[in-house]
Coordinates of C-alpha atoms in Angstrom, one line a residue:
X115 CA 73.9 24.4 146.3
X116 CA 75.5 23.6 142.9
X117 CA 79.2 24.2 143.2
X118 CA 81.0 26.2 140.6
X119 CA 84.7 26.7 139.7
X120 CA 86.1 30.1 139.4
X121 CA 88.2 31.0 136.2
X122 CA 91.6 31.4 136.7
X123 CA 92.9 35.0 136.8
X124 CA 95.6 34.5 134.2
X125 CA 92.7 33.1 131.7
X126 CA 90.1 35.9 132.6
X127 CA 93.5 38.4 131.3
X128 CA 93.8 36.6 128.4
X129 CA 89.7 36.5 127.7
X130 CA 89.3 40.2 128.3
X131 CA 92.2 41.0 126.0
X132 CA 90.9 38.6 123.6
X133 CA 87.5 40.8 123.8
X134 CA 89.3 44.0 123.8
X135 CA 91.4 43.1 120.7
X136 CA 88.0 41.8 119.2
X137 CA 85.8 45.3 120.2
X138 CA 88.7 47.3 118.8
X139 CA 89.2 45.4 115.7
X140 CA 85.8 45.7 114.8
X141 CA 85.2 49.6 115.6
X142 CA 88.4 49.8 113.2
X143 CA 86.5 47.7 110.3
X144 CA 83.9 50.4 110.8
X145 CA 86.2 53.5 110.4
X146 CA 87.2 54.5 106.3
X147 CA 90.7 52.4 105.4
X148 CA 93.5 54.8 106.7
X149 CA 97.4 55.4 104.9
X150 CA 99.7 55.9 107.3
X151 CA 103.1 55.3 107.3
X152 CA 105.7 54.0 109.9
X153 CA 106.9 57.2 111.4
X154 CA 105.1 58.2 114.1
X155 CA 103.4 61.6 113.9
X156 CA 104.7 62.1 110.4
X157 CA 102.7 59.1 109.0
X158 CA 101.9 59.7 105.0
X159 CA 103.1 63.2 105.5
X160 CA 106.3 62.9 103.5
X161 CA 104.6 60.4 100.2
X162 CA 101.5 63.2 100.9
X163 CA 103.4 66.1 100.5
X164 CA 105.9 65.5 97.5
X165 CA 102.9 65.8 95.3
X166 CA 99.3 66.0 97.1
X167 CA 96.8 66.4 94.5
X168 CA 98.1 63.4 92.8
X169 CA 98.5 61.6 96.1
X170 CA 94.8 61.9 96.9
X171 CA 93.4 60.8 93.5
X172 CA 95.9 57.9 93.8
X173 CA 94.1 56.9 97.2
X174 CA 90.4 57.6 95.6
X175 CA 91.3 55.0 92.8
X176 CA 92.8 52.3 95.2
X177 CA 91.1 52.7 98.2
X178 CA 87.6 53.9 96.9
X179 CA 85.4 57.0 97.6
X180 CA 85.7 57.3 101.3
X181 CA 89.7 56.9 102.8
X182 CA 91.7 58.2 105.9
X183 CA 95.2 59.8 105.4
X184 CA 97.2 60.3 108.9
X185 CA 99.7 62.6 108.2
X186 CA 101.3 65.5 110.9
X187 CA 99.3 63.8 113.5
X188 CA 96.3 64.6 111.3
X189 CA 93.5 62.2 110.5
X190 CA 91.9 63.6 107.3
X191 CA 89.6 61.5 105.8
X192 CA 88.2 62.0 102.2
X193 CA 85.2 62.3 100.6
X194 CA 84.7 62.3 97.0
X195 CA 81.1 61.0 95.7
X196 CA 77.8 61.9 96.4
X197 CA 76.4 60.7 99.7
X198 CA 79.9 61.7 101.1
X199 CA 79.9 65.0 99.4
X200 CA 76.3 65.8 100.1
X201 CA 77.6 65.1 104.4
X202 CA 80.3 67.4 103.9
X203 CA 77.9 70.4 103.2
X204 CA 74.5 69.5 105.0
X205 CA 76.0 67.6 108.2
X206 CA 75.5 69.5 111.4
X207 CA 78.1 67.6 113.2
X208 CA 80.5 69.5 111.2
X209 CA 82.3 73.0 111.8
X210 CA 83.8 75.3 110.0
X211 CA 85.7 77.1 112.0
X212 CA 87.1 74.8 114.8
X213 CA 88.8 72.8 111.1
X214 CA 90.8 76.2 110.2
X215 CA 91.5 78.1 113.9
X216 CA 94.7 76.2 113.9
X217 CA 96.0 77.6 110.5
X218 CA 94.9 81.0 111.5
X219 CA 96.6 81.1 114.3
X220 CA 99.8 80.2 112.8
X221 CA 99.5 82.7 109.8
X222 CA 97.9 85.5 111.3
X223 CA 98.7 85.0 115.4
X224 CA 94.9 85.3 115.5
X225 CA 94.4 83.6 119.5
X226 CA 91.8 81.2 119.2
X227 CA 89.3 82.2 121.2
X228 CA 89.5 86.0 119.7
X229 CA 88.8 84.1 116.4
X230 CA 86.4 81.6 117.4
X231 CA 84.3 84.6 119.1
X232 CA 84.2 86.9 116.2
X233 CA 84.3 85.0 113.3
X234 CA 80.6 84.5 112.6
X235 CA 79.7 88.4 113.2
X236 CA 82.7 89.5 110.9
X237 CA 81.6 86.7 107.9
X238 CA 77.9 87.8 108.0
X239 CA 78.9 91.9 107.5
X240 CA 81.2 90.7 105.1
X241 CA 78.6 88.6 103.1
X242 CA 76.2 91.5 103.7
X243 CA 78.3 94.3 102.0
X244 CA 79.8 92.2 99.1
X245 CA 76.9 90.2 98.4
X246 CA 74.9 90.2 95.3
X247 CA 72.1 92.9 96.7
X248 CA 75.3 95.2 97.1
X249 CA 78.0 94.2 94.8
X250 CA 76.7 96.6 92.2
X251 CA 77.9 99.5 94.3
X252 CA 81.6 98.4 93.5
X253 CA 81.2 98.8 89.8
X254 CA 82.1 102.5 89.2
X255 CA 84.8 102.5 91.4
X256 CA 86.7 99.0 90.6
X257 CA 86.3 100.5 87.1
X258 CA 87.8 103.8 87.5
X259 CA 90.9 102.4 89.3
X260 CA 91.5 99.5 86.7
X261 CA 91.7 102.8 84.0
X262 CA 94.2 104.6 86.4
X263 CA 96.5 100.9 86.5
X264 CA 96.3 100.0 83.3
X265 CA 98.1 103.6 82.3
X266 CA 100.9 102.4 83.6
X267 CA 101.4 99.6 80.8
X268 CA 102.0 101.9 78.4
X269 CA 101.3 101.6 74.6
X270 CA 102.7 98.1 74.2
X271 CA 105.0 95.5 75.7
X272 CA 105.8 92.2 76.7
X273 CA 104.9 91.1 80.3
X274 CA 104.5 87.6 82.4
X275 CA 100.8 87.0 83.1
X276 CA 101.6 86.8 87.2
X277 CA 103.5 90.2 86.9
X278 CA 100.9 92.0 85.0
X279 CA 98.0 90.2 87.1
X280 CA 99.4 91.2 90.8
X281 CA 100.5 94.8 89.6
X282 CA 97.2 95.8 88.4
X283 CA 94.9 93.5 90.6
X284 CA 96.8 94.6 94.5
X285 CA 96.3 97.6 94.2
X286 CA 92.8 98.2 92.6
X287 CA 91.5 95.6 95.7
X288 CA 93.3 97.3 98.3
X289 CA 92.3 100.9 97.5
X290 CA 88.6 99.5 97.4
X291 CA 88.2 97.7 100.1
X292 CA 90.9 99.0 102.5
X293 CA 92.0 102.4 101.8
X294 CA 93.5 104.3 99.0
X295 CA 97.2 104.3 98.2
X296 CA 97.1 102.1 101.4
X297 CA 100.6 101.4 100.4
X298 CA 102.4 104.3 99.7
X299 CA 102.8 106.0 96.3
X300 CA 106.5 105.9 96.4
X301 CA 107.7 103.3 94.0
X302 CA 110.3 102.0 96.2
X303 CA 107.7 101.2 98.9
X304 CA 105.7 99.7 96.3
X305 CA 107.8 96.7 95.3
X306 CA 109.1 96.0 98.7
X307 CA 105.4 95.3 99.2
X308 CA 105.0 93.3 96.9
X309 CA 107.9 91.6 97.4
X310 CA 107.1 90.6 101.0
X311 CA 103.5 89.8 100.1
X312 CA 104.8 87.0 97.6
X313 CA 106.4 85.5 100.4
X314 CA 103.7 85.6 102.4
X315 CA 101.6 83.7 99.9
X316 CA 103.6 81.3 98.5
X317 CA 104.5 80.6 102.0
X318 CA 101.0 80.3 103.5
X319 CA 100.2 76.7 103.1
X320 CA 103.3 75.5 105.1
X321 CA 102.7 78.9 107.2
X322 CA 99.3 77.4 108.3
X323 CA 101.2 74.2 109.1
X324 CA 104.6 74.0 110.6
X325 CA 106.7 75.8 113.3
X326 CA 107.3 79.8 112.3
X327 CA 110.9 79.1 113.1
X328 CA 111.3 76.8 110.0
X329 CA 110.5 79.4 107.6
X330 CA 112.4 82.1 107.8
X331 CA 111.7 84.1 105.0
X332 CA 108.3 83.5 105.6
X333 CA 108.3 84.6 108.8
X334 CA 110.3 87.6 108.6
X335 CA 107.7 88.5 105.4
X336 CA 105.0 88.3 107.9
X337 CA 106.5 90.3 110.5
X338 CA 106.8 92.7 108.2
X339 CA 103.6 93.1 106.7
X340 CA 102.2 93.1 109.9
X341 CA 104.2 96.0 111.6
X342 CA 103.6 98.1 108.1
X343 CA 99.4 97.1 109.1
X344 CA 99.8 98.1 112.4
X345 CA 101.0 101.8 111.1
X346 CA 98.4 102.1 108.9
X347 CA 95.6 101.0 111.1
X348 CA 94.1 104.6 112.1
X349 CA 94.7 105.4 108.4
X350 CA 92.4 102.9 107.7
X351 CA 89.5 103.7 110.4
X352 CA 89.7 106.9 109.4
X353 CA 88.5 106.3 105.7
X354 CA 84.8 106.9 104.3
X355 CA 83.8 106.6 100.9
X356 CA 83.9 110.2 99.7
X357 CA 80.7 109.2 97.1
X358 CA 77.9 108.4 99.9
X359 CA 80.0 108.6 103.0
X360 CA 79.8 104.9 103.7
X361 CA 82.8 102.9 105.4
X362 CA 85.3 100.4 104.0
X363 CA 84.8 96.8 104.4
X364 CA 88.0 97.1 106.0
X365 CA 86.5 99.9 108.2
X366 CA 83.7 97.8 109.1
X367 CA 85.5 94.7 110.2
X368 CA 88.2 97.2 112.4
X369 CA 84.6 98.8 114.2
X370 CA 83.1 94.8 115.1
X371 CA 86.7 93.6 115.9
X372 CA 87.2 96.5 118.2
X373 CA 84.0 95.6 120.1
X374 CA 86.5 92.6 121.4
X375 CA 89.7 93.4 121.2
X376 CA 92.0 96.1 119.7
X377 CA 95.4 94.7 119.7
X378 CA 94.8 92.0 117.0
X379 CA 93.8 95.0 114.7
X380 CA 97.1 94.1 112.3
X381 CA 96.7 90.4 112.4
X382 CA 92.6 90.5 111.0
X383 CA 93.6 93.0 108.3
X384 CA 96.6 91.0 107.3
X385 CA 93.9 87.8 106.8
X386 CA 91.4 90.1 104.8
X387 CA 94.1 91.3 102.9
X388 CA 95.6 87.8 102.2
X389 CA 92.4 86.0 101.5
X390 CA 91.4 89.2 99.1
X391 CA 94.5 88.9 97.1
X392 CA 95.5 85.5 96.9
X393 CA 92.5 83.8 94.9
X394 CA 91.9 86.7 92.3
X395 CA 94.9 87.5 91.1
X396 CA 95.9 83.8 89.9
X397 CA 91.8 83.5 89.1
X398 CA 92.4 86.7 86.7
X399 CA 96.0 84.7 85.5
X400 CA 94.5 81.6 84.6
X401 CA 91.4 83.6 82.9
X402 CA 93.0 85.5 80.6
X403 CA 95.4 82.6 79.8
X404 CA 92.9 80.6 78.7
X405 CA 90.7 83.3 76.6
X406 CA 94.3 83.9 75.1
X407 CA 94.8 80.4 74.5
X408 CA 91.6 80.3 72.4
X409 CA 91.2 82.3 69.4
X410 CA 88.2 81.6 68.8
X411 CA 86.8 83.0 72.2
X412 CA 89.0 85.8 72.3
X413 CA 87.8 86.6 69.0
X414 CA 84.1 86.4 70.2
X415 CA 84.8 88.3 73.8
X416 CA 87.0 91.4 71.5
X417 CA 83.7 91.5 69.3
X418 CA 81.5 91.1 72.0
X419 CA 83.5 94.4 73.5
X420 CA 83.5 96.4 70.8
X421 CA 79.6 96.1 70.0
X422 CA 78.9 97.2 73.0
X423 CA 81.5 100.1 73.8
X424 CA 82.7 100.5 70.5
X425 CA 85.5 100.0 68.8
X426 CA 87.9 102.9 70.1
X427 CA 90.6 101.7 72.6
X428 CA 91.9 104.5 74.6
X429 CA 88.2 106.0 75.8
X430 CA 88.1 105.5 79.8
X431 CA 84.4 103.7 79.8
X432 CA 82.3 103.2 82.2
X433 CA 80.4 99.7 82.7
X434 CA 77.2 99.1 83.7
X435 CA 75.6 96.3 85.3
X436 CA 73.5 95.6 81.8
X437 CA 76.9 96.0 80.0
X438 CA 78.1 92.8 81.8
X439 CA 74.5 91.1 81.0
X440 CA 75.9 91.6 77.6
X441 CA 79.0 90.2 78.1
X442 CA 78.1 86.7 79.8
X443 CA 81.1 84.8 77.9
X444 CA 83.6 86.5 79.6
X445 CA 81.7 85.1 83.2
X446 CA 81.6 82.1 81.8
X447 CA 84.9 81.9 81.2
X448 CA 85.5 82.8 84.5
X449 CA 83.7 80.5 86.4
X450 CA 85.1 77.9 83.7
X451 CA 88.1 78.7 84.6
X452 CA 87.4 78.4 88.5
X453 CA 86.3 75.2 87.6
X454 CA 89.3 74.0 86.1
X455 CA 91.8 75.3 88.8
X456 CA 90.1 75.2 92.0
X457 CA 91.0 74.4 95.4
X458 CA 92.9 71.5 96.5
X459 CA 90.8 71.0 99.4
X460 CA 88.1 72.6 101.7
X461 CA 87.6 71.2 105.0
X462 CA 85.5 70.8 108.0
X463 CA 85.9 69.2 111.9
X464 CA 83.6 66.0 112.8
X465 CA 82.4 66.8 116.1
X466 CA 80.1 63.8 116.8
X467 CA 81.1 60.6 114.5
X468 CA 79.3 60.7 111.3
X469 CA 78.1 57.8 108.8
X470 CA 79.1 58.0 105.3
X471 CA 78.6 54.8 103.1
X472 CA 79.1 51.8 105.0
X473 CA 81.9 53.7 107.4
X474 CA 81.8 55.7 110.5
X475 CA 84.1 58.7 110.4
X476 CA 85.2 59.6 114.4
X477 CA 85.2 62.8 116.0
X478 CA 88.1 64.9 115.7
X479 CA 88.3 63.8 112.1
X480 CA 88.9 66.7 109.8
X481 CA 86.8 65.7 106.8
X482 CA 87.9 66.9 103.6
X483 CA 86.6 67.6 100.3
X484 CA 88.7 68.4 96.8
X485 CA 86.8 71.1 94.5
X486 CA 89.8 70.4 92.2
X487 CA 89.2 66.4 91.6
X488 CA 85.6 67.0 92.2
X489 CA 85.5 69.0 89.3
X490 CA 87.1 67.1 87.0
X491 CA 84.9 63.7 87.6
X492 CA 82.7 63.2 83.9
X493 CA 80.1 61.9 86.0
X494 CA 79.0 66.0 87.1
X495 CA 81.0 67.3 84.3
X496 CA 81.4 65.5 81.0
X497 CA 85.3 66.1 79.2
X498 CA 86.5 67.3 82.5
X499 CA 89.8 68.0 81.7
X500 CA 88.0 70.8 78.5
X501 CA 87.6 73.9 78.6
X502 CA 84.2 74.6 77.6
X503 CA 82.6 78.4 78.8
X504 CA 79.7 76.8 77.4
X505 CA 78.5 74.7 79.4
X506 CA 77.7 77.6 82.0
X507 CA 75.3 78.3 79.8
X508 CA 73.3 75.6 81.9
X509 CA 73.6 77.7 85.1
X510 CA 70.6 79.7 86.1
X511 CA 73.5 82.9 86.8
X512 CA 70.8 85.4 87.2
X513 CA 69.6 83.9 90.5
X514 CA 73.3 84.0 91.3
X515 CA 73.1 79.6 90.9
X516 CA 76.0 77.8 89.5
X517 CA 75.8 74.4 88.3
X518 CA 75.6 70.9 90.5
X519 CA 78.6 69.8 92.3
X520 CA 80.8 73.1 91.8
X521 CA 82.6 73.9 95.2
X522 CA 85.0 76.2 94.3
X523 CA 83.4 78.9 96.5
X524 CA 83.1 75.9 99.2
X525 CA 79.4 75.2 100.3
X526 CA 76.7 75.1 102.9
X527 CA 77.0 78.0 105.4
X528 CA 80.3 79.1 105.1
X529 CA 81.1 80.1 101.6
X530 CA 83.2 82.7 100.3
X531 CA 81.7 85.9 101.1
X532 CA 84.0 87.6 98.5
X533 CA 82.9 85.3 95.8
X534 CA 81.1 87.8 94.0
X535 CA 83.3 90.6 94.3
X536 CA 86.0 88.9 93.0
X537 CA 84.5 87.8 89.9
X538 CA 83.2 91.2 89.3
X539 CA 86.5 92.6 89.7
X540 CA 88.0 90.0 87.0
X541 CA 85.3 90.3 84.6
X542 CA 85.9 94.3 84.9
X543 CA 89.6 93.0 84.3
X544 CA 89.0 91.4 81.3
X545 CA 87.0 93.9 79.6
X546 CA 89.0 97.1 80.3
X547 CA 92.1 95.2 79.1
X548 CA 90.8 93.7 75.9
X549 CA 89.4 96.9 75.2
X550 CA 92.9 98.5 75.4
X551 CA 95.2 96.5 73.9
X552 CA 95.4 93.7 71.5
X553 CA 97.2 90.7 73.5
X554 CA 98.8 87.4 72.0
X555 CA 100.6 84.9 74.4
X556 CA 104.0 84.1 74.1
X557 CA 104.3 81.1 75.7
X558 CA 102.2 77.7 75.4
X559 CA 99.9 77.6 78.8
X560 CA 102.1 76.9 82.0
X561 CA 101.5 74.0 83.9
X562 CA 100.5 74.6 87.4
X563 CA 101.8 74.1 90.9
X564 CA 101.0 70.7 92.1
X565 CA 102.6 71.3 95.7
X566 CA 99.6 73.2 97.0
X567 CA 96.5 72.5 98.1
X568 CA 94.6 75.6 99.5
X569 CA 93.3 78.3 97.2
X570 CA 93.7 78.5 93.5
X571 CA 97.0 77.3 92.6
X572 CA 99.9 79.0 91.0
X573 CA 101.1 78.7 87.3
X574 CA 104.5 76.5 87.2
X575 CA 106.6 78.5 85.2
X576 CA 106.3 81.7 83.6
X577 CA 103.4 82.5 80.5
X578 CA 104.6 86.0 78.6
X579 CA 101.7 88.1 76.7
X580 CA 102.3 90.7 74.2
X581 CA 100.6 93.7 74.3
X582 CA 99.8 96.7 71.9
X583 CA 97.6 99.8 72.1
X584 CA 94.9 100.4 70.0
X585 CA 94.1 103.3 68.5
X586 CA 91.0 104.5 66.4
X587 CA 91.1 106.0 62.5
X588 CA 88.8 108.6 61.3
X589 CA 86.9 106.1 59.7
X590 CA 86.0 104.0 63.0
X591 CA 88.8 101.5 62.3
X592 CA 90.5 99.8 65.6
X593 CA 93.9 99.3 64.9
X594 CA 97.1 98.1 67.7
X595 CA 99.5 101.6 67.8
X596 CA 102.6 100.7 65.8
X597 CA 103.6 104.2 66.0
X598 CA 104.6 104.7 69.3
X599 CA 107.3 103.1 70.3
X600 CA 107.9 104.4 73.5
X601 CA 107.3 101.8 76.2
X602 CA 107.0 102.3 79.9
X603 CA 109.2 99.7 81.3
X604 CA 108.7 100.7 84.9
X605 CA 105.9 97.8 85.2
X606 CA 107.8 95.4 83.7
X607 CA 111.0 95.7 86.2
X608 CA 108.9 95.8 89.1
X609 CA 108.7 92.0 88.5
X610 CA 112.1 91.1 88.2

């Protein structure tokens, strides 16, 4: 027999560390490059969240299309061209909801496994009664409440876009989705409202993401808004359409949420009122900033208006579904605008590792997409950074398509279900408005918020508009009302 010598024990330690080291460093070359930083936990967290948009577009240009940022004990790693993109909305070994239970939990104290259990039946009713075979039904009654808020502008006055936009908009989607006068007529109860809900939002991100205790106005705004929910909850089963004696989408979430559970009543009308609110009204801001901001279009939209409701400003019209056929700048504009100011980021959970280029994204991975930077790359959108309503004219709109590579909405299973409700309610906005007053901004076009990256972000700054009744001469003329001078002011001071 052929003798052998046995390798020393100290040596075979050093081999298999050597092969360890080795196995590792190469499953590592595999993975996307990854900016950390040298606090543990916190990693990028700190660089990332000073200015996050700008952060990410700074890793796209040095790191490429595919990169990891740890920050918060979070790996998220970044897609932003097409294979990658095209992964984040076909993959299979991606979910939805396992990427966002977290964040609901802390903003909504929504348990997990209440959310994870009824979040599927909730988004398909939701998509069902708001979709595009139903969203008609809201025309007549989004109309006649945008008539009974605009009343209280008055005949003329000067007003910041964000004040006019959440004190028209809140209340015509809460009393047609939830209930009417949902909260309170009383003035006083009004703005205290409002007050708390601006908390709420502005707080949501850093809600979603960090200990309760370390935001206490947030906190105590949520609180809030959740024990005056919790009152109104049989308020809010109790209400039927008193047209064709159909239920609320509010009431139809409450009767599949109560086949579960009915203590988190509060907390699931708190998140359908937040994710109703918080998207529309700066989508309605940003809108009419930018048809303002353009002569030219606003010119066209006022003309398009009056040809086909006529040139009188104070009738209450009704719109029709073909009236807004007729009107397909001002849905342009819209979705233009959406475009322009869309979300920071979308995400999803890798639940079995996933290829993308010549990289291997891990499980437990959230994988994130940006709509905003997305959108602005002149490969799928040529002068990004213009606005230009016409190129929508590309979009097949009537089979409800938009163009290639817009995510605003997200993509693949899970998009907003309120998409087309919302743009209905801002195109009804727009119209109803323009037909009423003659507007002029104020103010040159705010910047936006660049802390944010969920939703569509907030202007920086104040934007003031002008606005003036208009009135209608024997002869058919459409003139602004000089001759009232009376102003109601109450709208004005609920925002300061």
């Amino acid at each position: 027999m052929e003798n052998t010598e046995l390798i020393p024990p100290t040596v075979a330690v050093v081999l298999g560390c050597v092969a360890l080291y080795a196995f590792l460093r190469l499953k590592s070359l595999s993975r996307p490059p990854c900016i950390g930083g040298w606090i543990p936990w916190i990693g990028a967290g700190l660089e990332f969240g000073k200015a996050p948009l700008e952060f990410i577009e700074k890793a796209r240009s040095k790191y490429g299309p595919v990169f990891t940022i740890f920050a918060i004990g979070k790996r998220m790693t970044f897609v932003t061209e097409e294979e990658g993109i095209n992964v984040f909305l076909k993959s299979k070994e991606l979910n939805f909801e396992l990427a966002v239970q977290d964040s609901v939990y802390h903003t909504a104290s929504v348990p997990k496994n209440i959310f994870l259990t009824l979040h599927e039946k909730q988004y398909f009713m939701l998509k069902g009664k708001m979709g595009t075979l139903n969203i008609s039904h809201f025309t007549e009654k989004l109309t006649e409440e945008l008539h009974e808020q605009l009343e209280n502008l008055g005949s003329h006055g000067t007003v910041d876009l964000s004040t006019l936009v959440r004190h028209l908009l809140y209340p015509v989607t809460v009393n047609v989705l939830f209930n009417k006068d949902l909260f309170s007529t009383h003035e006083r109860k009004i703005k205290e409202f409002y007050q708390h809900f601006q908390v709420y939002d502005e707080g949501f991100e850093y809600g979603s993401q960090m200990p309760e205790w370390l935001l206490r106005n947030w906190s105590k705004s949520k609180k809030w808004l959740l024990r005056m929910l919790e009152k109104k909850i049989p308020d809010i089963k109790a209400c039927e359409s008193t047209r064709d004696n159909s239920v609320t989408v509010m009431r139809a979430m409450l009767d599949i949420l109560e086949m579960e559970t009915r203590e988190q009543s509060p907390n699931y009308v708190l998140l359908l009122l937040w994710a109703s609110l918080s998207n529309a009204a700066p989508a309605a801001l940003w809108t009419l900033a930018f048809i303002l901001s353009r002569p030219d279009i606003h010119k066209t939209i006022v003309e398009g208006i009056s040809t086909v409701f006529g040139t009188a400003g104070q009738d209450k019209i009704k719109v029709s579904e073909d009236d807004l056929k007729k009107l397909l700048l001002i849905k342009w504009c819209i979705l233009e605008t959406v475009r322009l100011k869309a979300p920071g980021v979308i995400t999803r959970k890798v639940m079995k590792p996933i290829k993308i280029l010549n990289y291997t994204v891990p499980s437990g991975d959230l994988l994130m997409l940006s709509p905003y930077w997305l959108h602005r790359n002149p490969k799928y959108f040529p002068e990004p950074e213009m606005f230009k309503p016409e190129r929508w004219e590309k979009a097949n709109l009537e089979k409800h398509a938009f163009l290639d590579h817009f995510v605003a909405f997200g993509g693949g299973r899970f998009q907003c279900p309120g998409r087309w409700f919302a743009m209905l309610e801002i195109q009804l906005f727009i119209i109803l408005l323009l037909y009423k007053y003659d507007c002029r901004l104020l103010d040159p076009l705010p910047k936006q918020s660049d802390l944010h990256l969920v939703g569509v972000p907030q202007p920086k700054g104040q934007c003031r508009m002008e606005y003036k009744q208009r009135i209608k001469f024997p002869n058919g003329a459409c003139v602004p009302d000089l001759q009232n001078q009376e102003s109601d002011t109450t709208f004005s001071d609920i925002g300061t």
